[in-house]
Amino acid sequence: MAHFGVLGPLAVEGPPGHWVALRGERQRTLLAVLLLNAGRPVPVDVLVEALWPDGPPKSATSNLHTYLSRLRERIDGLRVEHGPPGYRLHVEPEELDLLAFRSAVADGRRTADPVAAAGHYRRALALWRGPVLAGLHVPRLDADVARLESERLAVFEDCVDAELTAGRHGELTGELQAMITEHPLRERLAAQLMIALHRAGQQGSALEVYRRLRTTLIEELGVEPGAEARRVHAAVLRGEDPVPRLPPSVWPVCQLPPDIGDFTGRDAELAELTGVLGAGTGVPVAVLTGEPGAGKSTLAVRAAHRLRARFPDGQLYVPLAGREIGEVLADLLRALGVPGPAVPDDVRARAAVFRGRLTDRRVLVVLDDAVDPEHVRTLLPGTPGCAVLVTSRRRLSGLAGAHRLALGPLSGADATELLNRLAGARVAREGADAERIITACARLPLALRIAGSRLAIRPHLRLGELADRLEDEVRRLDELTVSDLAVRSSIALSYEGLRPPARRAFRLLGRCRLADLPAWAVTTLVDDPDEAVEELVEASLLEARGADGTGEGRYRMHDLVRLYAAELDDPVPSEGLRTVLAATLALADAAAARLPRTVPMPSPAHEPPAQPLPQALVERLLARPDDWFAAERANLVLLIGTLAPRDALLLLDRLGVYLYLHGQYADMRAAYESVLAADPPLATVAEATLTLLRHARGEYEEAAVRYRACAKELEAHGDRRTHAWVSANLAHCLIGLGRAEEALQTAAHARELFTEDGSAGLGWVRAAESAALLRLGRIADAHEVDRKALAAARASGDTRMTGEALHGYAWSSLLTGDDQGAAAAIAESVKLLREAGVRSALAKSLRTAGAISAATGARAEATAAFEEARELARELDERPRELSCTRALAASWIGEGRAAQAIPVLRACLDEFREMGGRAATGLTWLVLHRAYLATGDPAEVEAAAEAERWLDPRDASAAALRRALVALTEPS
């Protein structure tokens, strides 16, 4: 159902919050005429005159039909009927602001109670957004517009009469003075202003209003003021009240500030608050806490407005910040009708009277920005039916029985929506820069409101420019200021309420550049931390986040709070920061040493760093090194950006051991890209690692080019060790591209370079040599290489190396015809790699186990192995391996009679393999497609067979074995 507005600019709202834009002046004019005459027929000649004031065209009637048709298309559910009298627009009162205005006015005029009547009139006047149809001039409607403006003015005067009768004169003088300035000949307004000023004790000002009115009337109209104005003037001269006042009605009382129109999100929090406070049992107390700028007060006001119907006796709003509780109680008692002389002097007596006034009432008490739990206890009602909503920068842990709700940042979607409401449609157009702004604002409503307001008042300010400013941590808090809103001021209020030890702890913790702090780091930074940290948590300046995977408690200081803390001067230097940094680097080094190193790049040579932490603590933290890296990953990434290039690369290598092991290539890529600006050879090492990640994604051609460039740089700098690993990686990449001879030569070169790295590097080279030899059909030579690799791995005692060597040995054994030996070797490989927890190597062995099982007739075991391998490869983002497993499973569908289902999957695999440049992979996929086409009788099988032969190298023994396995899967099961 659409909603229409004419009391201001013409507006059409479709679904709530979505405004319909009407194209063309005549469409808007036509709708305006129909709306001003809603429910009444408008003759065609009136519509034509409105649309063409200078004379209609010959096609006016036809054009009118066209405009109506377009209106119906643009406005869903528009109800316009055509009959002999003309066109009639049907709308319900709630669908058109003009009808809603007149309905509210009628309610006011039917009401005897002046307070209630004034409420209806104010509700009616609030519907006016400006002059009628502002911005749209339709000469035919001039008289109607003038009548409506007069109607509005008369309603305002009725409203003032009601409020004067109710004794509400204090807030009317300014409003009346503004209106009399606009309408200096309006005698009723002048009389009302005289009454308000007289009651406010400004008799002289009231008489001056009459003098100006009389002068204006005589000069402009030549007449004296009317009887009513003269009567009021005479009463003022006598010192009498011209209008008898009713005793003020206390109940209901609503002191709530207005709700914010662009409030966004917090649906779950609103539901929780309204559920707790509206339960109707006892005196529920909800405490809303959160860091500075989280929007606690705004949410409290929104919740209180939603709850008004449940608390019909009223809603009290009590700002507590910086106020004495006695002063607060005195204000509340006066608001509840207690005369000034009757307000007790004693605070406890005032509290007792306050509770007495609320007895058996249903009132919601909102206590904003509470600091002291005792103040809240003093203001709690004593009888069921009332409820209390408290906002506080502190947790108010001493407040027993309260329901606590901690308010965090907005969700990403809600933060985007809030910025969009404030800054407009360009937020969607410049989405990437908007996301940068949201991140810099930490998704806090106050910061987002400031950023959005700055964009709104400067429509030519690009979002990217503001994002650049906000990403500069030195100036971010300066940028987050507009008018009287400032993030810095909001945080400062919380900081200034701390005791000196907590202030120092706040400054020290803010200088630590970690995303969140483990408990040992807090203890290192802060002397006697228990009370200081507890106070910071209570003040919502530090968040206690529970224990991490190592069992260590963690604390987080949100970004904007940390920036404020970091800019505060600390007169006493602390060694704690250097200790925390040194301990973190030493822990990363030790944790990496306890994990299997699966990344095929050399570890930089270095001396193990000294560890300042006690050995017992280190052992507890690193008992499960995976858990330690998971807990500290964000911190390590932050530290990388603060270190010198060589130290950054060393820390990156330690973190990379964990990331590569778990297939977290995106995080690894982002971290290594941060050091690309370093000088060679450090930047070259980073580039070589990034190339390895491209290789893992199947970007073979690009990876080969980059590997060669890195090898050239490393050779120029004499870094034989890294050069050897890069050459071995290049050899593996060339195998994927089908360049077996070149791969074999490159592997031989890598073997020559491996003079320092021992068996691990040689094992990787042997794997490349074996794969290349198999591609060239030299099965016996490949099997001998694999046999030696396995012997060396078993001699080393390294479970992972043995598992990987068994993988190669199993595959070449299959190609020699030793099916039984191949099955036994791959089973042992899978077992060892599963125990070692190296998921990438496990996925590779599982895929090979699937191929061996398929080739030897164990179909069920084959599909199970391919399924597990595919899931692992998908989790690790190893696309080539995921695709090859998908191809094998699609082959099994052919054998199950589901060839039609397999064809689109195989076509998708084919496209990706061709893009990667993998010849054998492409040829084998054409082969399986050929089998699928045969099964479905598709003539495309001829082309598929030819393409398979074209792409496959007849010498390639590995491809031949895979052909055997895949064809076996396509046979009927």
XYZ file of C-alpha atoms in Angstrom, residues 592 597 599-604 636-638 640-641 645-661 664-678 681-694 706 710 722:
62
model
C 56.435 -22.890 14.209
C 56.832 -27.527 7.799
C 55.469 -24.948 2.732
C 58.020 -25.749 0.011
C 60.225 -22.738 0.719
C 63.317 -22.536 2.922
C 63.185 -21.147 6.431
C 65.351 -17.989 6.760
C 51.018 -11.448 14.261
C 49.629 -9.890 11.075
C 49.508 -6.500 12.830
C 54.362 -7.671 10.625
C 53.383 -4.151 9.550
C 61.596 -5.881 6.459
C 63.988 -8.661 7.528
C 62.248 -9.170 10.868
C 58.862 -8.950 9.174
C 59.834 -11.667 6.687
C 61.096 -13.885 9.486
C 57.833 -13.527 11.405
C 55.897 -14.076 8.157
C 57.762 -17.322 7.601
C 56.801 -18.518 11.097
C 53.158 -17.569 10.591
C 53.259 -19.075 7.091
C 54.135 -22.486 8.535
C 50.720 -22.468 10.244
C 48.760 -20.818 7.417
C 50.105 -23.088 4.654
C 49.577 -26.191 6.769
C 44.675 -20.428 4.694
C 46.167 -19.122 1.470
C 44.188 -15.856 1.345
C 45.560 -14.722 4.712
C 49.028 -15.851 3.730
C 48.781 -13.966 0.447
C 47.705 -10.737 2.164
C 50.523 -10.990 4.697
C 53.262 -11.559 2.103
C 51.955 -8.774 -0.118
C 52.619 -6.365 2.761
C 56.414 -6.831 2.407
C 56.683 -6.666 -1.384
C 57.983 -3.100 -1.115
C 61.155 -4.282 0.663
C 66.337 -10.221 -2.054
C 63.694 -9.921 0.720
C 61.026 -8.821 -1.745
C 62.056 -11.663 -4.062
C 61.518 -14.222 -1.310
C 58.061 -12.746 -0.701
C 57.284 -12.831 -4.436
C 58.419 -16.455 -4.668
C 56.063 -17.410 -1.846
C 53.175 -15.545 -3.476
C 53.969 -17.415 -6.707
C 53.717 -20.674 -4.785
C 50.180 -19.689 -3.782
C 49.306 -18.946 -7.430
C 57.096 -15.568 -11.947
C 62.432 -14.952 -8.961
C 66.065 -20.151 -1.848
